[in-house]
PDB file of C-alpha atoms in Angstrom:
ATOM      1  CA  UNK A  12     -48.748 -21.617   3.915  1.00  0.00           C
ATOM      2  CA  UNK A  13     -48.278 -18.092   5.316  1.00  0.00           C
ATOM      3  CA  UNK A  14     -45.860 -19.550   8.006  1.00  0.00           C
ATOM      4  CA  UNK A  15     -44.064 -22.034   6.152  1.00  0.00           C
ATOM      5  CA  UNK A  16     -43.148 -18.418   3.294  1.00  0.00           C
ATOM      6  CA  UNK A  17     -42.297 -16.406   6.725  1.00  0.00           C
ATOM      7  CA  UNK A  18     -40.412 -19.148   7.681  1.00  0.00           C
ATOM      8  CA  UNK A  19     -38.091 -19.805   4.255  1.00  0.00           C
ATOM      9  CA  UNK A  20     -37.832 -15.675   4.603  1.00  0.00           C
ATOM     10  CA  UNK A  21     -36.558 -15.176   7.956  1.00  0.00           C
ATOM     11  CA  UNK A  22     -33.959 -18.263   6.546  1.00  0.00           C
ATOM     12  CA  UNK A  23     -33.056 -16.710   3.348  1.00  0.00           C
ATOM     13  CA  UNK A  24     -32.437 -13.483   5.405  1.00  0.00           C
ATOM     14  CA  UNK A  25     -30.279 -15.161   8.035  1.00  0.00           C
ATOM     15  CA  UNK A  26     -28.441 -16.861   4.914  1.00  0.00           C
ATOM     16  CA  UNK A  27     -27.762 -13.176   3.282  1.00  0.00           C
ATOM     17  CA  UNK A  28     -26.563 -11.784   6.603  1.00  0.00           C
ATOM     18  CA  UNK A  29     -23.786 -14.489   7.044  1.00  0.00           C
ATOM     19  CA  UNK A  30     -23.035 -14.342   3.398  1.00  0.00           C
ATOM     20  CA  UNK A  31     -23.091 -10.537   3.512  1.00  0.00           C
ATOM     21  CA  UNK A  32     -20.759 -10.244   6.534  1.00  0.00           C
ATOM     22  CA  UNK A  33     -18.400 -12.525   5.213  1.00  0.00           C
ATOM     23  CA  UNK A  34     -18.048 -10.392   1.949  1.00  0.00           C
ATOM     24  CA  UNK A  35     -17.294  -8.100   4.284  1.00  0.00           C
ATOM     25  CA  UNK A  36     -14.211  -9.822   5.925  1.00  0.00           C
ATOM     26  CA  UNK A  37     -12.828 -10.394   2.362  1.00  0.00           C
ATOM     27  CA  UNK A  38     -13.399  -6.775   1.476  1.00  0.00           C
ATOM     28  CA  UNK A  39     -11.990  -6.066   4.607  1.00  0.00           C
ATOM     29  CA  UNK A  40      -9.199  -8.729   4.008  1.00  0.00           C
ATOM     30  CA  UNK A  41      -8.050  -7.570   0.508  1.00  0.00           C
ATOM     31  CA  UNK A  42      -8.121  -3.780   1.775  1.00  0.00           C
ATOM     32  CA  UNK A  43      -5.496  -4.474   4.330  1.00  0.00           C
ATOM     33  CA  UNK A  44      -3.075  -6.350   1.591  1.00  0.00           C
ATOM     34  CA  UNK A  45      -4.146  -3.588  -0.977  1.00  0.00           C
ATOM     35  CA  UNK A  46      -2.809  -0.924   2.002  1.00  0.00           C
ATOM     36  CA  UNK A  47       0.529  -3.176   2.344  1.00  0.00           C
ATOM     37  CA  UNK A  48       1.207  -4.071  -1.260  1.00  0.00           C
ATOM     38  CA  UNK A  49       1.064   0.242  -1.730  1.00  0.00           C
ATOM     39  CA  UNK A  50       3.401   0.031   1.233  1.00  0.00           C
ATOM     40  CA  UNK A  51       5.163  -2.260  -0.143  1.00  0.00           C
ATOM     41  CA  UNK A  52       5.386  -0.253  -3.505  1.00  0.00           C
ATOM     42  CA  UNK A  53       6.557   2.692  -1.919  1.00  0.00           C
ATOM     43  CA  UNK A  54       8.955   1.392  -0.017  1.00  0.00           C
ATOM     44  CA  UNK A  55      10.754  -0.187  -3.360  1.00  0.00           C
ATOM     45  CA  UNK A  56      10.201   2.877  -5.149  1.00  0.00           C
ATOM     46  CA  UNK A  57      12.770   5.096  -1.785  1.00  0.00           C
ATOM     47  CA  UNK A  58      14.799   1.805  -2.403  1.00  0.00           C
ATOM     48  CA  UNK A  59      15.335   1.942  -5.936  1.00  0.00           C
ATOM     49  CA  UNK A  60      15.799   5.676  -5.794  1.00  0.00           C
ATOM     50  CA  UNK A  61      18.628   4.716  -2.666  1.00  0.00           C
ATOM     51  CA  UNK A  62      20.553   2.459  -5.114  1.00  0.00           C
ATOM     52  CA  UNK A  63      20.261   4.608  -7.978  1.00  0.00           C
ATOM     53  CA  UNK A  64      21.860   7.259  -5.751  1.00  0.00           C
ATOM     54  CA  UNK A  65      24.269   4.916  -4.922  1.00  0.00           C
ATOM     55  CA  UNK A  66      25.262   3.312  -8.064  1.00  0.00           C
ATOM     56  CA  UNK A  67      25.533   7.086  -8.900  1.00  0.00           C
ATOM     57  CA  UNK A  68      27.917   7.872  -6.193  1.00  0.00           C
ATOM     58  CA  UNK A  69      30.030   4.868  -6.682  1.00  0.00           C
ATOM     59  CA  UNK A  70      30.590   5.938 -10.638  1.00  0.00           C
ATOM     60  CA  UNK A  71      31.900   9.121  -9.075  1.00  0.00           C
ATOM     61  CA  UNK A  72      34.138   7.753  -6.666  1.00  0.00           C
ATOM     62  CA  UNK A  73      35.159   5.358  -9.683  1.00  0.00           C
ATOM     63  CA  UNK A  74      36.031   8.445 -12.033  1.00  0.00           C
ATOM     64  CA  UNK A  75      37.738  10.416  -9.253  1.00  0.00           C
ATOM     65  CA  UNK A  76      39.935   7.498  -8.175  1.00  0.00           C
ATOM     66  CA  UNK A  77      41.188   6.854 -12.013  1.00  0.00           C
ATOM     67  CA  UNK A  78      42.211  10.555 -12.219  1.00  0.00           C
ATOM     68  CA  UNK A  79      43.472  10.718  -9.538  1.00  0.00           C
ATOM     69  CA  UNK A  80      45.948   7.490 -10.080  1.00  0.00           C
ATOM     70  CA  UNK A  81      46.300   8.954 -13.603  1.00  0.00           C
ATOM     71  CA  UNK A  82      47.988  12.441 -12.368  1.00  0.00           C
ATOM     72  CA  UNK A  83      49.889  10.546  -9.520  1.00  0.00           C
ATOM     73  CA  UNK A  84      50.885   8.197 -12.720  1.00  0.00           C
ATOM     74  CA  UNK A  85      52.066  11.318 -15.001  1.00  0.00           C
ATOM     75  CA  UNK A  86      53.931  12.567 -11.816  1.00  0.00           C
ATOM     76  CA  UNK A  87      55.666   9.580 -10.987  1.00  0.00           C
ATOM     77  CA  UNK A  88      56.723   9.100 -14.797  1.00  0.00           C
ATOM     78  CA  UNK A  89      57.827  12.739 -14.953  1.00  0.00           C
ATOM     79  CA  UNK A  90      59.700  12.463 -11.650  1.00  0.00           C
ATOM     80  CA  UNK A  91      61.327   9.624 -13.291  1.00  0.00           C
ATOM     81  CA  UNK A  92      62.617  11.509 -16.522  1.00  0.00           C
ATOM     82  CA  UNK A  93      63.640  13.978 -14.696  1.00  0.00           C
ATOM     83  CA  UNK A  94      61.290  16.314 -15.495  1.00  0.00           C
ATOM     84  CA  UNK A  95      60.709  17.819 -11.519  1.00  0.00           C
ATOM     85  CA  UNK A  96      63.442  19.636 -10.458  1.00  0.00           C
ATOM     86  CA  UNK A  97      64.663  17.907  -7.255  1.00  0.00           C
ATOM     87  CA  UNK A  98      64.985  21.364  -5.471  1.00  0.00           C
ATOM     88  CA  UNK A  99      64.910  22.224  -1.600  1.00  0.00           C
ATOM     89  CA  UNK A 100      62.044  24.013  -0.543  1.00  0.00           C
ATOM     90  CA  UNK A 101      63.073  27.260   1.715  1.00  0.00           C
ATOM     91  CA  UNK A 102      65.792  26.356   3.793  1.00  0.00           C
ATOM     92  CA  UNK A 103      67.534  23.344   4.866  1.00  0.00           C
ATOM     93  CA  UNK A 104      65.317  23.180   8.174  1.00  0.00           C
ATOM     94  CA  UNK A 105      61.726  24.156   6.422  1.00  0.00           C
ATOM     95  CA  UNK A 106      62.531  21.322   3.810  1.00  0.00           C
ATOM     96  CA  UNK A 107      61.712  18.688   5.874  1.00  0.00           C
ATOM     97  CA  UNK A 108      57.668  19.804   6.703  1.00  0.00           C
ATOM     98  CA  UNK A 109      55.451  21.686   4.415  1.00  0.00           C
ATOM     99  CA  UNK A 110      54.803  25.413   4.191  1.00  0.00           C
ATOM    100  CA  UNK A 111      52.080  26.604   6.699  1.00  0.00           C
ATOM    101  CA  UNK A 112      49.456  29.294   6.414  1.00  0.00           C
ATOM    102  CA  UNK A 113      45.753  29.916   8.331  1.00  0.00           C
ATOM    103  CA  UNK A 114      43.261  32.547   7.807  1.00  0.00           C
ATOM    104  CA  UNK A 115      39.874  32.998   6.081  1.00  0.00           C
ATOM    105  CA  UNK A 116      38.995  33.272   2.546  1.00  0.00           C
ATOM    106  CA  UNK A 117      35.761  33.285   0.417  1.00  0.00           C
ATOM    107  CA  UNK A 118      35.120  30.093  -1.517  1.00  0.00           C
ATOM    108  CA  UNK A 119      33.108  30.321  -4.384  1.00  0.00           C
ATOM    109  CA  UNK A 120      30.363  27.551  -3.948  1.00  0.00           C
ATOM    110  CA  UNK A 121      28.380  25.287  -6.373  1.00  0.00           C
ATOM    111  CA  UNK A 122      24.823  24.895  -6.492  1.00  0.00           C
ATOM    112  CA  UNK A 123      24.314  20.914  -7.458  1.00  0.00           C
ATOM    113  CA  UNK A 124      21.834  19.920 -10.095  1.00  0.00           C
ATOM    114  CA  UNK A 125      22.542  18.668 -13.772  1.00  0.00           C
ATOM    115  CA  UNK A 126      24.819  21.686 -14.553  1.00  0.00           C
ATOM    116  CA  UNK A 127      26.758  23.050 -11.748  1.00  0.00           C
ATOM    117  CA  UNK A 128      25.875  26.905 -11.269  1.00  0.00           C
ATOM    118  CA  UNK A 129      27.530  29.664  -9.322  1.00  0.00           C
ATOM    119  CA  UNK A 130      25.770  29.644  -5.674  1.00  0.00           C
ATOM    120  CA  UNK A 131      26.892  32.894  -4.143  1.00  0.00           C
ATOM    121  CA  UNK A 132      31.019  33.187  -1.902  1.00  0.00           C
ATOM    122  CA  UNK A 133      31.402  32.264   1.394  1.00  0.00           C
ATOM    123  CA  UNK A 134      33.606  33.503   4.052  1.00  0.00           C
ATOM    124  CA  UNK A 135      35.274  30.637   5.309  1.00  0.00           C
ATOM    125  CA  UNK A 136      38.454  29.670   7.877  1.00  0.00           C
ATOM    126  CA  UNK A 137      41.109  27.891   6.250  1.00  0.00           C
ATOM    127  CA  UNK A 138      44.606  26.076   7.351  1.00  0.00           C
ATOM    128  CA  UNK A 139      47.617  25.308   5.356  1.00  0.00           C
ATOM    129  CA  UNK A 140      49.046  22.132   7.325  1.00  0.00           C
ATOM    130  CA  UNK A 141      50.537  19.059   6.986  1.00  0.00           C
ATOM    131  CA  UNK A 142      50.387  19.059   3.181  1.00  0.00           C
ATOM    132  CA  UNK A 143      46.935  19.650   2.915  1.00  0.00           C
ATOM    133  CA  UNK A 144      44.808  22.429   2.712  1.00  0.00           C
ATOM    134  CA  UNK A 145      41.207  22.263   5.415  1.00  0.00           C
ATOM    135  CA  UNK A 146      38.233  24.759   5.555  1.00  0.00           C
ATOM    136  CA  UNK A 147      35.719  24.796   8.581  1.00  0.00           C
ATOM    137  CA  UNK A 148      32.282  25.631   7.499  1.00  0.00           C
ATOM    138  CA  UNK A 149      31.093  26.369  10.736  1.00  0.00           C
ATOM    139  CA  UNK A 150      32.926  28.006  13.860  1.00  0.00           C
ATOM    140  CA  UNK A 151      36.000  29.555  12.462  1.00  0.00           C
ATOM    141  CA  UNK A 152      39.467  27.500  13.767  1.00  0.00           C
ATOM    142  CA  UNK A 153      37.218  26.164  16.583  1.00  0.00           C
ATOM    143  CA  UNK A 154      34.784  24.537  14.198  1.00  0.00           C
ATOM    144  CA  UNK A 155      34.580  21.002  12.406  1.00  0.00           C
ATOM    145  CA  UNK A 156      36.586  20.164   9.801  1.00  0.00           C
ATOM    146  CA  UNK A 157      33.884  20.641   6.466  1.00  0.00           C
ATOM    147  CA  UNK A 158      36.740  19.471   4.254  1.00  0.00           C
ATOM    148  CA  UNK A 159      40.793  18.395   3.629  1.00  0.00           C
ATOM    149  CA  UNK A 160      42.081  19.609   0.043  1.00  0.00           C
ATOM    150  CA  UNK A 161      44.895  16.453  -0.771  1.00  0.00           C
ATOM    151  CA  UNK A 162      47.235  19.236  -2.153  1.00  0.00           C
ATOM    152  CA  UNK A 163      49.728  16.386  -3.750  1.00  0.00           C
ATOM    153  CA  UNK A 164      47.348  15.927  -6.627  1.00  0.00           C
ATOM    154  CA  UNK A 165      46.184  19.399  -6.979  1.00  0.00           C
ATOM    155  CA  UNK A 166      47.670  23.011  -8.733  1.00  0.00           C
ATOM    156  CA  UNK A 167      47.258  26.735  -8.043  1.00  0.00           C
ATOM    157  CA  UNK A 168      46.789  29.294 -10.153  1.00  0.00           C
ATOM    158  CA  UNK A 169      46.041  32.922 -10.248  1.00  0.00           C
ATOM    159  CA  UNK A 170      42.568  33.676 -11.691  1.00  0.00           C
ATOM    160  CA  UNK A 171      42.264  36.471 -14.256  1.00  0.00           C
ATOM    161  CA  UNK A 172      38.831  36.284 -14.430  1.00  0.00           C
ATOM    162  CA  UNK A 173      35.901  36.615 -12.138  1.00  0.00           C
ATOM    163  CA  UNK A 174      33.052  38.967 -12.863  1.00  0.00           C
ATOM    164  CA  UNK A 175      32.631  41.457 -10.087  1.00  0.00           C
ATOM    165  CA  UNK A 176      36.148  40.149  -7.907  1.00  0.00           C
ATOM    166  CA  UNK A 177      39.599  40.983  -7.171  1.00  0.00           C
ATOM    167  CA  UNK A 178      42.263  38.640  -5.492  1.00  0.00           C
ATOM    168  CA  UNK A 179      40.989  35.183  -6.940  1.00  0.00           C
ATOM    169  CA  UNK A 180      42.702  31.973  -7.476  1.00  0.00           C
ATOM    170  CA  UNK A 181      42.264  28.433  -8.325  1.00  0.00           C
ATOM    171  CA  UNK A 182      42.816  24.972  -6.561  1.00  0.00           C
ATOM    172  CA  UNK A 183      42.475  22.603  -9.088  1.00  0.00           C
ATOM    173  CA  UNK A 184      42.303  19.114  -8.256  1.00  0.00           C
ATOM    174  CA  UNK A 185      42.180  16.306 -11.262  1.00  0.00           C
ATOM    175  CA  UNK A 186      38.239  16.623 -10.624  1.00  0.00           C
ATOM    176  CA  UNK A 187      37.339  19.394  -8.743  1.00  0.00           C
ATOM    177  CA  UNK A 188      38.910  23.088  -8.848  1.00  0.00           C
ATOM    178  CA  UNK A 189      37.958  25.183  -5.944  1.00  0.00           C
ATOM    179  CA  UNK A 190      37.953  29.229  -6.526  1.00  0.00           C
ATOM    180  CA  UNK A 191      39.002  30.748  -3.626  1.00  0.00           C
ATOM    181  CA  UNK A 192      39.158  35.162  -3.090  1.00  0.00           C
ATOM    182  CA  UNK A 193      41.842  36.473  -0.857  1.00  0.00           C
ATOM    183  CA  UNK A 194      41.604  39.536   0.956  1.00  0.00           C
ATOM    184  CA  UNK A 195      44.100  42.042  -0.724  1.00  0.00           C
ATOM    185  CA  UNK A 196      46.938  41.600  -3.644  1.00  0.00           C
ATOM    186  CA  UNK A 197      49.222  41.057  -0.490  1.00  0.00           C
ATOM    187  CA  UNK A 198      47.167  37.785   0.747  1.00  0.00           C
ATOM    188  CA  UNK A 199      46.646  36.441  -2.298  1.00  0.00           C
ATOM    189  CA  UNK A 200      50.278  36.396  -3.454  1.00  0.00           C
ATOM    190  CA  UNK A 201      50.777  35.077   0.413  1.00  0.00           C
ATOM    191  CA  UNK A 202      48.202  32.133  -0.461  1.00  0.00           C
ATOM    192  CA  UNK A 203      49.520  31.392  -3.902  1.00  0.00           C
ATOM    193  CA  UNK A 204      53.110  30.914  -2.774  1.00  0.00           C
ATOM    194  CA  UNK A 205      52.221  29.107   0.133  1.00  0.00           C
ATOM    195  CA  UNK A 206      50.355  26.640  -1.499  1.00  0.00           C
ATOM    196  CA  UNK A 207      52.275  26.553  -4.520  1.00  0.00           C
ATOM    197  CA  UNK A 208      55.376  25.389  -1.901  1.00  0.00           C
ATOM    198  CA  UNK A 209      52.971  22.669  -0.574  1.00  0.00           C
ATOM    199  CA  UNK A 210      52.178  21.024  -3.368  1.00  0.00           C
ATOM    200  CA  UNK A 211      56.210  20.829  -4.649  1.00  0.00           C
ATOM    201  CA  UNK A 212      57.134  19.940  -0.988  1.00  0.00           C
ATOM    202  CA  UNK A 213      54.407  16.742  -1.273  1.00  0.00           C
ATOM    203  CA  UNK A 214      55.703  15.656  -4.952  1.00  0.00           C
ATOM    204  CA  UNK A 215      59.322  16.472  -4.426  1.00  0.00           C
ATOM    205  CA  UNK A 216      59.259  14.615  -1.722  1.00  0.00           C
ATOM    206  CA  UNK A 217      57.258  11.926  -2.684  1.00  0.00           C
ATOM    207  CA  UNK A 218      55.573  11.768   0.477  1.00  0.00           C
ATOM    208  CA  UNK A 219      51.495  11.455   0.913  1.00  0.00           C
ATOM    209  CA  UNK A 220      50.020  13.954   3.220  1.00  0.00           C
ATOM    210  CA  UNK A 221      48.415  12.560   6.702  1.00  0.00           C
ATOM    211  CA  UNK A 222      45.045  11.833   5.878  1.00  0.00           C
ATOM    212  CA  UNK A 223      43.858  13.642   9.194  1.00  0.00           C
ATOM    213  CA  UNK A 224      44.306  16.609  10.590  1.00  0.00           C
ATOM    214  CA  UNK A 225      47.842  16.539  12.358  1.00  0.00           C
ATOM    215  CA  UNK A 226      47.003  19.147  15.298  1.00  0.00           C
ATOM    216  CA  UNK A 227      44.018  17.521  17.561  1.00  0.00           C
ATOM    217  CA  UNK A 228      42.519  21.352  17.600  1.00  0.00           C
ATOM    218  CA  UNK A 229      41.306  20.862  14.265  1.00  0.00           C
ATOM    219  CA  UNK A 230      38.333  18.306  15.120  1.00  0.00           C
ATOM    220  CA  UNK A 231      35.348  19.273  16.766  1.00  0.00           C
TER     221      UNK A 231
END
């Protein structure tokens, strides 16, 4: 009787040693899914964010697009009436390209988050050509394009205003305006008129500026 109980034991045992190492292959099993479903998880939750971000960016481009045809509309319809002054620009010769101008200025920058804030001035290298107006982030002249202001839909403007500094004007664009600081009285009024010419010498003309940079110098 003693052997026949050892012998049911050592069975039963054998029995929970298969059945206990095949609970561990599910656990094991189900582990690895659970470790690629969180995967899985996180890897929709970058995507989601990724399409937010671009849905976002798209709504922008949307916006910036309808003001810009808008103002290009208002010109076209003031052009039209009669309301821009068909008038050379300079002399007969400097008519037929727009004003140019180079040299550094500080930009005012943005810090980005839900309320754009005031970021600091930067000291930046920037060319008057073609009908547009560039700045270089990096390298002066020599450096990479950073950006190329389409001056046809934008104005200039003296600034009157700017806590703490002198010599400041505005590029406004339908949906950006960039606040730029010459110098000395001398540059700014330099920068004003320059630009000022550039943007009448695009609409009076009715021509759109290159998008690139006409002079190969200005790509890195």
């Amino acid at each position: 009787v003693a052997s026949l109980n050892e012998g049911e034991a050592a069975r039963q045992i054998a029995l929970l040693e298969v059945a206990s190492s095949a609970l561990d292959d599910y656990v094991a099993y189900y582990e690895q899914a659970f470790e690629k479903l969180r995967r899985l998880h996180s890897l929709c939750g970058s995507l989601q964010d990724n399409i937010s971000a671009q849905r976002d960016q798209l709504k922008q481009d949307q916006e910036q697009n309808e003001a810009t045809r808008s103002h290009l509309s208002r010109l076209r319809e003031a052009h039209s009436k009669g309301e821009l002054a068909m008038r050379p620009v300079g002399t007969a010769a400097e008519a037929d390209k727009p004003p140019a101008k180079e040299g550094y200025l500080y930009k005012k920058s943005l810090k980005k988050g839900p309320k754009l804030q005031a970021a600091g001035w930067k000291r930046l290298f920037f060319r008057l050509e073609g009908g547009q107006l560039y700045y270089y982030k990096k390298g002066g002249a020599d450096g990479p394009v950073e950006r190329a202001i389409n001056l046809l839909i934008c104005t200039v403007a003296v600034r009157e205003k700017e806590t703490g500094k002198r010599f400041c004007f505005d590029v406004i664009s339908p949906y950006r305006t960039y606040t730029l600081q010459a110098e000395s009285d001398a540059a700014l009024t330099e920068w004003v008129e320059a630009i000022r010419l550039a943007v009448e010498h695009n609409i009076y003309s009715l021509v759109e500026p290159s998008p690139r940079p006409p002079s190969t110098d200005l790509m890195a």
